[in-house]
Coordinates of C-alpha atoms and ligand atoms in Angstrom, one line a residue:
M713 CA -2.2 24.6 -27.9
T714 CA -1.0 21.7 -29.6
K715 CA -0.4 22.1 -33.6
I716 CA 1.2 19.9 -35.8
F717 CA -0.3 16.5 -36.6
D718 CA -2.5 15.2 -40.0
D719 CA -5.3 13.1 -37.5
P720 CA -5.3 13.7 -34.2
A721 CA -6.6 10.3 -33.5
Q722 CA -3.4 9.1 -34.5
F723 CA -1.2 11.5 -32.7
A724 CA 0.6 9.5 -30.1
D725 CA 0.9 6.3 -32.2
D726 CA 2.0 8.9 -35.2
A727 CA 4.7 10.9 -32.8
L728 CA 5.7 7.7 -31.4
D729 CA 7.1 6.7 -34.7
G730 CA 8.9 9.5 -35.5
F731 CA 10.5 9.1 -32.1
V732 CA 12.2 5.4 -33.3
A733 CA 12.6 7.1 -36.5
A734 CA 15.1 9.7 -34.8
N735 CA 16.5 7.3 -32.0
R736 CA 17.1 4.1 -33.7
Q737 CA 20.6 3.3 -32.1
Y738 CA 18.5 3.2 -29.0
V739 CA 15.3 2.1 -29.4
A740 CA 12.7 -0.3 -31.5
R741 CA 9.0 0.0 -32.1
V742 CA 6.6 -2.8 -30.7
D743 CA 3.4 -3.5 -31.0
G744 CA 2.5 -1.7 -27.7
G745 CA 5.4 0.6 -27.3
V746 CA 9.3 0.6 -27.4
V747 CA 12.4 -1.6 -26.7
R748 CA 16.1 -1.1 -26.6
S749 CA 17.5 -1.8 -30.1
T750 CA 20.7 -3.3 -28.5
E751 CA 21.3 -6.6 -26.8
S752 CA 20.8 -6.6 -23.2
P753 CA 22.9 -9.3 -21.0
A754 CA 21.1 -12.5 -20.9
G755 CA 19.6 -12.7 -17.4
Q756 CA 19.1 -9.3 -16.7
V757 CA 16.2 -8.4 -15.3
A758 CA 13.9 -5.9 -17.5
L759 CA 12.6 -3.0 -16.0
V760 CA 9.2 -2.1 -18.2
I761 CA 7.8 1.3 -17.7
G762 CA 5.5 3.2 -19.1
G763 CA 2.0 5.3 -19.0
G764 CA -0.2 7.5 -21.3
S765 CA 1.8 9.2 -24.1
G766 CA 2.0 13.8 -24.2
H767 CA 4.3 13.4 -21.2
Y768 CA 7.6 12.9 -23.1
P769 CA 10.5 12.0 -22.1
A770 CA 8.3 9.7 -19.7
F771 CA 8.3 7.2 -20.7
A772 CA 9.5 6.5 -24.3
G773 CA 13.0 8.5 -23.7
L774 CA 13.9 6.5 -21.4
V775 CA 14.4 3.0 -22.7
G776 CA 18.2 2.4 -23.1
A777 CA 21.4 0.8 -21.5
G778 CA 21.1 1.4 -17.4
L779 CA 17.6 2.6 -17.5
A780 CA 14.4 0.9 -19.0
S781 CA 14.3 -2.0 -21.1
G782 CA 11.1 -1.3 -22.5
S783 CA 8.1 1.2 -22.3
A784 CA 4.5 0.5 -23.1
C785 CA 2.9 3.4 -24.8
G786 CA -0.3 4.4 -24.2
N787 CA -2.6 7.1 -26.2
M788 CA -2.6 10.6 -24.9
F789 CA -2.6 10.8 -21.5
A790 CA -4.2 7.7 -21.4
S791 CA -2.7 4.1 -19.9
P792 CA -1.7 1.3 -22.4
S793 CA -3.7 -1.5 -21.9
A794 CA -2.7 -4.9 -20.4
G795 CA -2.2 -6.1 -23.8
Q796 CA 0.4 -3.2 -24.9
V797 CA 2.3 -4.0 -21.7
Y798 CA 1.9 -7.2 -21.7
R799 CA 3.5 -7.8 -25.1
V800 CA 6.6 -4.8 -24.8
A801 CA 7.0 -7.0 -21.4
K802 CA 7.4 -9.9 -23.6
A803 CA 9.3 -8.2 -25.9
S804 CA 11.6 -7.0 -23.3
Q805 CA 12.6 -9.6 -21.2
A806 CA 15.8 -11.3 -21.5
G807 CA 15.4 -13.5 -18.7
G808 CA 16.0 -12.2 -15.4
G809 CA 12.4 -11.5 -14.7
V810 CA 10.7 -7.7 -15.3
L811 CA 9.8 -5.3 -13.2
L812 CA 6.8 -3.2 -14.1
S813 CA 7.3 0.2 -12.9
Y814 CA 4.8 3.2 -13.4
G815 CA 2.8 6.1 -12.0
N816 CA 0.2 5.5 -9.4
Y817 CA -3.2 6.2 -11.4
A818 CA -6.1 4.0 -11.1
G819 CA -6.2 3.3 -15.1
D820 CA -2.4 1.9 -15.1
V821 CA -2.9 -0.3 -11.6
L822 CA -5.6 -1.6 -13.8
H823 CA -4.2 -2.4 -16.7
F824 CA -0.4 -3.5 -15.8
G825 CA -1.9 -5.6 -12.8
Q826 CA -3.7 -7.9 -15.7
A827 CA -0.6 -7.7 -17.8
Q828 CA 1.6 -8.6 -14.4
D829 CA -1.1 -12.0 -14.3
K830 CA -0.5 -12.8 -17.7
L831 CA 3.1 -12.7 -17.5
N832 CA 3.6 -14.7 -13.9
A833 CA 0.7 -17.5 -15.4
E834 CA 3.5 -17.9 -18.1
G835 CA 6.4 -18.7 -16.1
I836 CA 7.9 -14.7 -16.7
E837 CA 8.2 -14.1 -13.1
T838 CA 6.8 -10.4 -13.0
R839 CA 7.0 -7.2 -9.8
T840 CA 5.2 -4.3 -9.8
V841 CA 6.6 -0.9 -8.1
L842 CA 4.1 2.2 -8.2
V843 CA 5.9 5.8 -7.6
T844 CA 3.8 7.9 -5.5
D845 CA 6.2 10.9 -5.0
D846 CA 3.5 14.0 -5.2
I847 CA 2.9 15.2 -1.9
A848 CA 0.1 16.9 -2.9
S849 CA -2.0 14.0 -3.7
A850 CA -2.6 12.7 -0.7
P851 CA -1.2 13.1 2.8
L852 CA 1.7 11.6 4.2
A853 CA -0.8 8.9 6.3
E854 CA -2.3 7.8 2.6
I855 CA 1.5 7.7 1.2
G856 CA 0.3 4.6 -0.7
K857 CA -2.2 6.7 -2.6
R858 CA -0.6 9.4 -4.2
R859 CA 0.2 9.7 -7.6
G860 CA 3.3 10.0 -9.9
I861 CA 4.6 13.1 -11.1
A862 CA 8.2 13.8 -11.9
G863 CA 9.8 11.4 -9.1
D864 CA 9.4 8.3 -11.4
L865 CA 13.0 9.4 -12.7
T866 CA 14.6 8.3 -9.8
V867 CA 12.4 5.2 -9.2
F868 CA 13.2 3.7 -12.7
K869 CA 16.8 5.4 -12.9
V870 CA 17.7 3.3 -9.7
A871 CA 16.1 0.2 -11.0
G872 CA 17.9 0.0 -14.0
A873 CA 21.3 0.7 -12.9
A874 CA 20.5 -1.9 -10.2
A875 CA 19.4 -4.4 -13.1
E876 CA 22.6 -3.2 -15.5
A877 CA 24.5 -4.0 -12.7
G878 CA 23.5 -7.6 -12.7
L879 CA 21.7 -7.7 -9.4
D880 CA 18.5 -10.3 -9.3
L881 CA 14.8 -9.3 -9.1
D882 CA 14.3 -9.0 -5.5
Q883 CA 17.3 -6.6 -5.2
V884 CA 16.1 -4.5 -8.1
E885 CA 12.3 -4.7 -6.7
R886 CA 13.9 -3.5 -3.2
L887 CA 15.8 -0.6 -4.5
A888 CA 13.2 0.6 -6.7
I889 CA 10.6 0.5 -3.7
K890 CA 13.2 2.1 -1.5
A891 CA 13.8 5.1 -4.3
N892 CA 10.4 5.5 -4.1
H893 CA 10.1 6.5 -0.3
H894 CA 13.1 8.6 -0.9
T895 CA 11.2 10.6 -3.2
R896 CA 9.1 13.7 -3.0
S897 CA 7.7 15.8 -5.5
L898 CA 5.5 18.8 -5.6
G899 CA 4.6 20.6 -8.5
V900 CA 2.8 24.1 -9.8
A901 CA 1.0 25.2 -13.2
F902 CA 0.5 28.6 -14.5
A903 CA -1.7 27.2 -17.6
G904 CA -3.3 24.1 -19.2
C905 CA -2.6 21.7 -21.5
T906 CA -4.2 20.9 -24.5
L907 CA -4.7 17.6 -26.3
P908 CA -4.3 17.7 -30.2
G909 CA -7.2 18.1 -32.1
A910 CA -9.1 20.0 -28.8
A911 CA -10.2 23.2 -29.8
E912 CA -10.0 24.3 -25.7
P913 CA -7.2 23.1 -23.2
L914 CA -8.2 20.4 -20.6
F915 CA -8.5 23.0 -17.3
T916 CA -7.5 27.0 -17.1
V917 CA -5.5 28.9 -14.5
P918 CA -7.0 32.3 -13.9
G919 CA -4.5 34.9 -15.4
G920 CA -2.4 36.4 -12.5
T921 CA -2.6 33.2 -10.6
M922 CA -0.9 29.8 -10.0
S923 CA -2.6 26.4 -9.4
V924 CA -0.6 24.8 -6.6
G925 CA -0.3 20.8 -6.6
L926 CA -1.6 19.9 -10.1
G927 CA -1.3 16.4 -11.7
I928 CA 0.9 15.5 -15.1
H929 CA -2.8 14.8 -16.7
G930 CA -3.8 18.3 -16.1
E931 CA -6.1 17.2 -13.3
P932 CA -6.6 20.9 -11.7
G933 CA -4.3 21.8 -8.4
I934 CA -5.5 21.8 -5.2
S935 CA -5.2 25.3 -4.4
E936 CA -4.7 28.9 -6.1
Q937 CA -2.2 31.9 -5.4
P938 CA -1.6 35.2 -6.8
L939 CA 1.8 34.3 -9.2
P940 CA 4.4 34.2 -6.5
T941 CA 8.3 35.8 -7.8
A942 CA 10.9 33.5 -8.4
S943 CA 12.0 33.5 -4.9
E944 CA 8.7 33.2 -3.6
L945 CA 8.3 29.9 -5.5
A946 CA 11.7 28.3 -4.9
K947 CA 10.6 28.9 -0.9
L948 CA 7.0 27.5 -1.5
L949 CA 8.5 24.3 -3.4
V950 CA 11.8 23.7 -0.5
E951 CA 9.5 24.4 2.5
G952 CA 6.5 22.0 1.3
L953 CA 9.3 19.4 0.4
L954 CA 11.2 19.9 3.4
K955 CA 7.6 19.4 5.5
D956 CA 7.2 16.1 4.0
K957 CA 10.9 14.8 4.2
P958 CA 11.3 10.7 4.7
E959 CA 11.9 10.1 8.3
E960 CA 15.4 8.1 7.5
A961 CA 16.2 11.2 5.0
G962 CA 20.2 12.1 5.5
T963 CA 21.9 15.3 4.4
R964 CA 22.4 14.4 0.1
V965 CA 19.8 15.1 -1.6
V966 CA 19.7 14.8 -5.8
P967 CA 17.2 18.3 -6.5
I968 CA 14.9 17.9 -9.8
L969 CA 13.8 20.8 -11.6
N970 CA 10.8 19.6 -14.0
G971 CA 9.6 21.8 -16.6
L972 CA 6.0 20.8 -18.0
G973 CA 6.2 21.7 -21.3
T974 CA 6.4 25.4 -22.1
V975 CA 8.5 27.1 -19.1
K976 CA 11.3 28.2 -20.6
Y977 CA 15.2 26.7 -19.8
D978 CA 16.4 30.3 -18.5
E979 CA 13.3 30.5 -16.2
L980 CA 14.0 27.3 -15.0
F981 CA 17.5 27.6 -14.3
L982 CA 17.0 30.8 -12.6
L983 CA 14.6 29.2 -10.5
F984 CA 16.9 26.2 -9.8
G985 CA 19.5 28.6 -8.4
R986 CA 17.1 30.0 -5.6
I987 CA 16.8 26.4 -4.6
E988 CA 19.7 25.6 -4.7
A989 CA 20.1 28.4 -2.0
L990 CA 17.9 27.4 0.3
L991 CA 18.4 23.7 0.2
T992 CA 22.1 24.6 0.9
G993 CA 21.1 27.4 3.7
A994 CA 19.1 24.5 5.0
G995 CA 22.3 22.4 5.9
L996 CA 21.6 20.1 2.9
E997 CA 24.2 18.9 0.3
I998 CA 23.3 18.7 -3.4
V999 CA 24.2 15.6 -5.4
E1000 CA 24.0 15.1 -9.5
P1001 CA 21.0 17.2 -9.6
E1002 CA 18.8 17.5 -12.5
C1003 CA 17.5 21.1 -13.9
G1004 CA 15.0 20.5 -17.5
E1005 CA 12.4 18.6 -19.1
L1006 CA 12.1 15.2 -17.5
V1007 CA 8.2 14.6 -17.6
T1008 CA 5.8 16.8 -19.3
S1009 CA 2.3 17.5 -20.0
L1010 CA 2.2 18.2 -23.7
D1011 CA 2.2 22.5 -23.8
M1012 CA 1.5 22.1 -20.0
S1013 CA 2.7 25.7 -18.4
G1014 CA 4.5 24.4 -15.2
L1015 CA 7.2 23.0 -13.1
S1016 CA 7.6 20.6 -10.2
L1017 CA 10.3 20.5 -7.5
T1018 CA 11.4 16.7 -6.7
L1019 CA 14.2 15.9 -3.7
F1020 CA 15.4 12.5 -3.9
W1021 CA 16.8 11.8 -0.4
L1022 CA 20.2 9.2 -0.8
D1023 CA 22.0 7.1 1.2
D1024 CA 25.1 5.5 -0.2
E1025 CA 23.6 2.5 -2.2
L1026 CA 20.8 4.8 -3.9
E1027 CA 23.3 7.1 -4.8
E1028 CA 25.5 4.6 -6.2
F1029 CA 22.7 4.2 -8.5
W1030 CA 21.7 7.2 -8.7
S1031 CA 25.2 7.9 -10.6
A1032 CA 25.5 5.0 -12.8
P1033 CA 25.7 5.3 -16.0
A1034 CA 22.7 5.2 -18.6
D1035 CA 22.3 5.8 -22.4
T1036 CA 19.1 6.7 -23.4
P1037 CA 17.4 9.4 -25.8
A1038 CA 16.7 11.6 -23.0
F1039 CA 18.8 10.9 -20.4
R1040 CA 22.4 10.3 -20.3
K1041 CA 24.8 9.8 -17.5
G1042 CA 28.6 8.7 -17.4
N1043 CA 30.0 6.0 -20.2
L1044 CA 28.4 2.6 -20.8
A1045 CA 30.2 0.4 -23.3
P1046 CA 28.8 0.4 -27.0
R1047 CA 26.1 -2.4 -27.3
K1048 CA 25.3 -4.5 -30.2
A1049 CA 22.0 -3.9 -32.4
R1050 CA 19.1 -6.4 -31.7
S1051 CA 18.1 -8.5 -34.3
V1052 CA 14.8 -7.6 -35.3
A1053 CA 13.3 -11.0 -35.4
S1054 CA 14.3 -11.3 -31.8
M1055 CA 11.3 -8.9 -30.7
A1056 CA 8.8 -11.5 -30.0
E1057 CA 5.0 -10.4 -31.2
A1058 CA 2.2 -11.9 -28.7
G1059 CA 0.1 -14.6 -31.2
T1060 CA -3.2 -13.9 -31.8
A1061 CA -6.2 -16.3 -30.1
P1062 CA -7.4 -19.4 -32.2
A1063 CA -11.0 -19.0 -34.1
L1064 CA -13.9 -20.7 -32.2
D1065 CA -16.4 -22.6 -34.5
A1066 CA -19.7 -21.1 -34.5
T1067 CA -23.3 -22.6 -36.0
A1068 CA -24.8 -20.6 -39.0
A1069 CA -27.6 -19.3 -36.6
S1070 CA -25.3 -18.5 -34.0
T1071 CA -23.3 -15.9 -36.7
A1072 CA -26.7 -14.4 -37.1
L1073 CA -27.5 -13.9 -33.6
A1074 CA -24.0 -12.3 -33.5
A1075 CA -25.3 -9.4 -35.8
T1076 CA -27.5 -8.0 -33.0
A1077 CA -24.7 -7.8 -30.7
V1078 CA -22.7 -5.5 -33.9
D1079 CA -26.1 -3.6 -33.8
A1080 CA -26.2 -3.0 -29.9
L1081 CA -22.7 -1.7 -29.9
K1082 CA -23.6 0.4 -32.9
E1083 CA -26.3 1.9 -30.8
T1084 CA -23.6 2.0 -27.3
R1085 CA -21.5 3.9 -29.8
A1086 CA -24.2 6.4 -31.1
V1087 CA -25.1 7.6 -27.8
V1088 CA -21.4 7.9 -26.7
V1089 CA -20.5 10.1 -29.9
E1090 CA -23.5 11.9 -29.0
H1091 CA -22.4 12.8 -25.2
E1092 CA -18.8 12.9 -25.4
E1093 CA -18.3 16.2 -25.1
A1094 CA -20.4 16.3 -21.9
L1095 CA -19.0 13.4 -20.4
G1096 CA -15.6 14.8 -20.7
K1097 CA -16.3 17.8 -19.3
L1098 CA -18.3 16.0 -16.4
D1099 CA -15.0 14.3 -15.8
A1100 CA -12.7 17.6 -15.6
I1101 CA -14.6 18.6 -13.1
A1102 CA -12.2 16.5 -10.6
G1103 CA -10.8 14.1 -13.0
D1104 CA -8.5 14.3 -15.8
G1105 CA -11.3 15.1 -18.5
D1106 CA -10.7 12.2 -20.7
H1107 CA -13.9 10.1 -19.8
G1108 CA -15.8 11.1 -23.1
I1109 CA -12.8 10.9 -25.3
G1110 CA -11.9 7.3 -24.1
M1111 CA -15.3 6.2 -23.9
R1112 CA -15.2 7.5 -27.8
R1113 CA -12.3 5.5 -28.6
G1114 CA -13.2 2.3 -26.9
V1115 CA -16.3 1.9 -28.4
D1116 CA -15.5 2.6 -31.7
A1117 CA -12.8 0.1 -31.3
A1118 CA -15.2 -2.7 -30.4
V1119 CA -17.7 -1.7 -33.1
A1120 CA -14.6 -1.9 -35.8
A1121 CA -13.4 -5.2 -34.0
A1122 CA -16.9 -6.7 -33.9
E1123 CA -17.7 -5.8 -37.5
K1124 CA -14.7 -7.4 -38.6
S1125 CA -15.4 -10.8 -36.3
H1126 CA -18.8 -11.0 -37.7
A1127 CA -17.8 -10.6 -41.7
A1128 CA -15.4 -13.5 -40.8
G1129 CA -18.5 -15.4 -39.4
A1130 CA -17.2 -15.4 -35.8
G1131 CA -20.0 -16.4 -33.1
L1132 CA -21.2 -14.2 -30.3
E1133 CA -18.8 -15.2 -27.7
E1134 CA -15.8 -15.0 -30.1
L1135 CA -17.2 -11.1 -31.9
L1136 CA -17.4 -10.1 -28.0
A1137 CA -14.2 -11.5 -26.8
A1138 CA -12.8 -9.4 -29.8
A1139 CA -14.9 -6.3 -29.2
G1140 CA -13.5 -6.3 -25.5
E1141 CA -10.6 -6.7 -26.0
Q1142 CA -10.2 -4.1 -28.5
W1143 CA -12.5 -1.4 -26.2
A1144 CA -9.7 -1.9 -23.3
E1145 CA -6.7 -1.7 -26.0
R1146 CA -7.7 1.6 -27.6
A1147 CA -9.9 3.1 -24.6
G1148 CA -6.7 3.6 -22.3
G1149 CA -8.5 4.3 -18.8
T1150 CA -10.1 3.1 -16.2
S1151 CA -13.4 3.0 -17.5
G1152 CA -12.1 0.9 -21.0
A1153 CA -10.2 -1.6 -18.8
L1154 CA -13.8 -2.4 -17.2
W1155 CA -16.0 -2.1 -20.2
G1156 CA -13.7 -4.5 -22.3
A1157 CA -13.4 -6.7 -19.2
G1158 CA -17.5 -6.5 -18.6
V1159 CA -18.3 -7.1 -22.9
T1160 CA -15.7 -10.1 -22.7
A1161 CA -17.4 -11.8 -19.8
V1162 CA -21.2 -11.4 -21.2
G1163 CA -19.6 -13.6 -24.0
R1164 CA -18.0 -15.9 -22.2
T1165 CA -21.4 -16.8 -20.3
L1166 CA -23.7 -16.2 -23.6
G1167 CA -21.1 -18.7 -25.2
S1168 CA -22.1 -18.9 -29.5
K1169 CA -25.4 -20.9 -29.2
D1170 CA -28.6 -20.9 -31.8
S1171 CA -30.7 -19.2 -28.9
Y1172 CA -31.1 -17.7 -25.6
T1173 CA -33.2 -17.9 -23.0
A1174 CA -34.0 -14.8 -21.0
A1175 CA -32.4 -16.6 -18.0
D1176 CA -29.1 -16.4 -20.0
A1177 CA -29.8 -12.3 -20.5
A1178 CA -29.8 -12.5 -16.8
A1179 CA -26.4 -14.6 -16.2
A1180 CA -24.9 -12.3 -18.8
V1181 CA -25.9 -9.0 -17.0
N1182 CA -24.6 -11.1 -13.6
A1183 CA -21.3 -11.7 -15.5
L1184 CA -21.0 -8.4 -16.4
R1185 CA -21.4 -6.9 -12.8
D1186 CA -18.9 -9.5 -11.6
A1187 CA -16.4 -8.6 -14.3
I1188 CA -16.3 -5.2 -13.7
I1189 CA -16.1 -5.5 -9.4
T1190 CA -13.6 -8.3 -9.8
L1191 CA -11.0 -6.0 -11.7
G1192 CA -11.7 -2.7 -10.4
K1193 CA -12.6 -3.4 -6.7
A1194 CA -15.0 -0.8 -6.1
E1195 CA -17.8 -0.9 -3.9
A1196 CA -21.2 0.4 -3.5
G1197 CA -20.7 4.4 -2.5
D1198 CA -17.2 4.6 -3.7
K1199 CA -18.6 6.8 -7.1
T1200 CA -18.0 4.8 -9.8
M1201 CA -19.9 3.1 -12.5
V1202 CA -20.2 0.4 -10.2
D1203 CA -23.2 2.5 -8.3
A1204 CA -24.7 2.7 -11.7
L1205 CA -24.2 -1.0 -12.6
L1206 CA -25.4 -2.6 -9.0
P1207 CA -29.0 -0.9 -9.1
F1208 CA -29.4 -2.2 -13.4
A1209 CA -28.1 -5.7 -12.5
D1210 CA -30.4 -6.4 -9.2
T1211 CA -33.1 -4.4 -10.9
F1212 CA -33.0 -6.6 -14.5
T1213 CA -32.8 -9.8 -12.6
R1214 CA -35.8 -9.2 -10.2
A1215 CA -37.9 -8.3 -13.5
I1216 CA -36.8 -11.2 -15.4
D1217 CA -37.9 -13.3 -12.4
D1218 CA -40.9 -11.5 -12.0
G1219 CA -41.8 -12.5 -15.9
G1220 CA -40.7 -9.6 -17.7
S1221 CA -39.4 -9.3 -20.9
L1222 CA -35.8 -8.7 -22.3
A1223 CA -37.4 -4.9 -23.1
T1224 CA -39.4 -4.5 -20.2
S1225 CA -37.0 -5.9 -18.0
L1226 CA -34.2 -3.6 -19.9
R1227 CA -35.7 -0.8 -19.7
A1228 CA -36.8 -1.3 -15.9
A1229 CA -32.7 -1.9 -15.2
A1230 CA -31.9 1.9 -17.5
E1231 CA -34.1 3.8 -15.8
A1232 CA -33.2 2.2 -12.0
A1233 CA -29.4 2.7 -13.5
A1234 CA -30.2 6.4 -14.8
K1235 CA -31.5 7.4 -11.3
A1236 CA -28.8 6.0 -9.6
A1237 CA -26.4 7.9 -11.7
D1238 CA -27.7 11.1 -11.3
A1239 CA -27.4 10.0 -7.0
T1240 CA -23.7 9.7 -7.0
A1241 CA -23.8 13.4 -7.1
G1242 CA -24.3 13.5 -3.7
L1243 CA -21.3 11.1 -2.9
S1244 CA -17.4 11.5 -2.7
P1245 CA -15.0 9.5 -4.5
K1246 CA -13.3 6.8 -3.1
K1247 CA -11.6 5.1 -5.9
G1248 CA -10.1 6.6 -9.4
R1249 CA -8.7 9.7 -10.2
A1250 CA -11.4 11.7 -8.5
R1251 CA -10.5 10.9 -5.3
P1252 CA -8.0 13.3 -4.7
L1253 CA -10.2 16.0 -5.3
A1254 CA -13.1 14.9 -3.6
E1255 CA -14.3 18.2 -2.7
K1256 CA -15.0 19.6 -6.1
S1257 CA -16.8 16.2 -7.0
L1258 CA -19.2 17.3 -4.7
G1259 CA -22.9 17.6 -6.4
H1260 CA -21.7 16.8 -9.7
P1261 CA -22.6 12.8 -10.7
D1262 CA -19.8 10.5 -11.6
P1263 CA -18.5 10.4 -15.1
G1264 CA -18.4 6.6 -15.4
A1265 CA -22.0 6.4 -13.8
V1266 CA -23.6 8.6 -16.1
S1267 CA -22.2 7.2 -19.0
F1268 CA -23.5 3.5 -17.8
G1269 CA -26.8 4.9 -17.2
L1270 CA -26.7 6.8 -20.8
I1271 CA -25.9 3.4 -22.3
A1272 CA -28.3 1.3 -20.7
R1273 CA -30.9 3.6 -21.4
R1274 CA -30.1 3.4 -25.5
L1275 CA -30.1 -0.7 -25.3
A1276 CA -33.2 -0.5 -24.0
D1277 CA -34.6 1.4 -26.9
Y1278 CA -33.3 -1.2 -28.8
A1279 CA -34.3 -3.6 -27.1
A1280 CA -37.7 -2.4 -27.5
T1281 CA -37.6 -2.1 -31.4
I1282 CA -36.1 -5.3 -32.0
E1283 CA -38.9 -7.1 -29.8
S1284 CA -41.6 -5.1 -31.2
H1285 CA -40.8 -6.7 -34.4
Ligands
ADP1890 P1 -9.8 7.7 -15.5 O1 -9.7 7.5 -14.5 O2 -8.9 6.4 -16.1 O3 -9.1 8.7 -16.3 P2 -12.1 7.5 -17.8 O4 -12.1 9.1 -17.0 O5 -12.5 7.1 -19.1 O6 -11.3 7.0 -16.7 O7 -13.5 6.9 -16.4 C1 -13.7 7.4 -15.0 C2 -14.5 6.5 -14.8 O8 -14.3 4.9 -14.3 C3 -14.8 7.1 -13.3 O9 -16.0 8.1 -13.3 C4 -15.9 6.0 -12.5 O10 -17.1 5.4 -12.7 C5 -14.9 4.8 -13.0 N1 -13.5 3.9 -12.4 C6 -12.7 4.6 -11.9 N2 -11.6 3.6 -11.4 C7 -13.2 2.7 -11.1 C8 -13.0 0.8 -10.1 N3 -12.1 1.1 -9.3 N4 -14.0 0.5 -10.6 C9 -14.7 0.7 -11.1 N5 -15.3 2.2 -12.0 C10 -14.6 2.8 -11.7
MG1891 MG1 -10.6 10.1 -16.6

């Protein structure tokens, strides 16, 4: 149980503020996360890491000399938004380019990817290295689909040390990729974790059993077995990892035994002793190991073992000094404090002109967003439960956070006299910014695209409505790259857009066309129960998902139906 907070919705932000207050000699707060509070040499590559909050010391605890330059900190277990990543990278970069590195999760890939595009477009050269160490999340043949867990420490450490040594972006990127290829992890869980304010854990492990292959967001494990002894557990972890050893592995290895939140250090040390005996017995030489909490999942009871296979250059950068709140090694010369003014903040977009008629029409968009919020609130818990079956359980809370922020932004824009385009741009940006997950990025991009297509005019035709629906579809597909049958919201979106366009072409009114389209979307959402997921967090748990509809498709169908109801009430006036 996570017990200490005032407002659970503010947990991540409040905890981050306190973390910065407690570690001011290392880190400073910027909009979106933290950056080093000390000067970095001009021209140094900036390693920018990040991910959801709730994993301390990942990710903010690893910011400091010899390691990361900045960390984008999302909400609890949710990806930071593209805006957050962009702002942290801008405040971190020192003229040598930016390396973004983070665990391979769909939401993070979307948001960090958008930030990377924006940074490159501005002339700040930015590359990405994904961490894919979790051997339980996909077979070796599909290593690029594996998710990242505690192995991210080796990748960050090597990249950060290479940047500290003055290597250029090409070299830092090359070494990070190599470190990732040389890193394998396997985790187990004994009990789930509870999000602040939640009454129940995200998942549970039956008493007397252990779940093998858990993810750090509480995604259920891939198999369950009776609770082993320490020696049996050591054997399971070591044998599992040795079977998956990289081809180019030598005989020098760094074992990292990571506690996920509530396993005691004494237990970790006991287990480490057993692990070390097995590794030595297998003829391996142990180099500078780690045993403790490095990537946690709130109060999850569980642990993971990472093996990092060294060669000469990886060993040099693993052993190099680092000085961060949560990870220290060797000695570095003291750093000068950085001035607060130098921590650049991203500017706000200029206001667009809007006529009085367009401003009045924008009120309809505020009401439509409020209807969307109402239906999300009604189904928040059910959507969370549906996502917990094969995903990470955050679809309800993510949609809630996104739509709450979208409504607040829309109301503020409306009060300031914005037209439809500007209002929907603000709503979409805030949706993506606050929701965190994959669906948040997609809905945010979709809402913004609808605004861009409609513009801020004094009146609209049926053809404008069809163009807006097509823009919604195109934005979501361009960003998420999902295809029909991948078991995502796209499976509801495609029939929605097709039916709507056809109904409008046939001379239907907005309300009747929307009704037909919403029914098609809801029906298609139900039918996703028969599909196997190919995208998103549910993909590694395909069998568990079978028989249950996709949460993003279901929420899309619910929202479409509610907006059809709303359109009917306007048209009848
Ligand atoms: P996350 O997957 O980051 O936890 P959510 O739980 O809020 O985010 O949303 C999950 C939903 O997002 C899925 O049910 C699916 O409908 C949708 N989704 C995931 N990946 C994609 C994608 N690439 N394209 C379209 N929709 C996607
Ligand atoms: Mg989810």
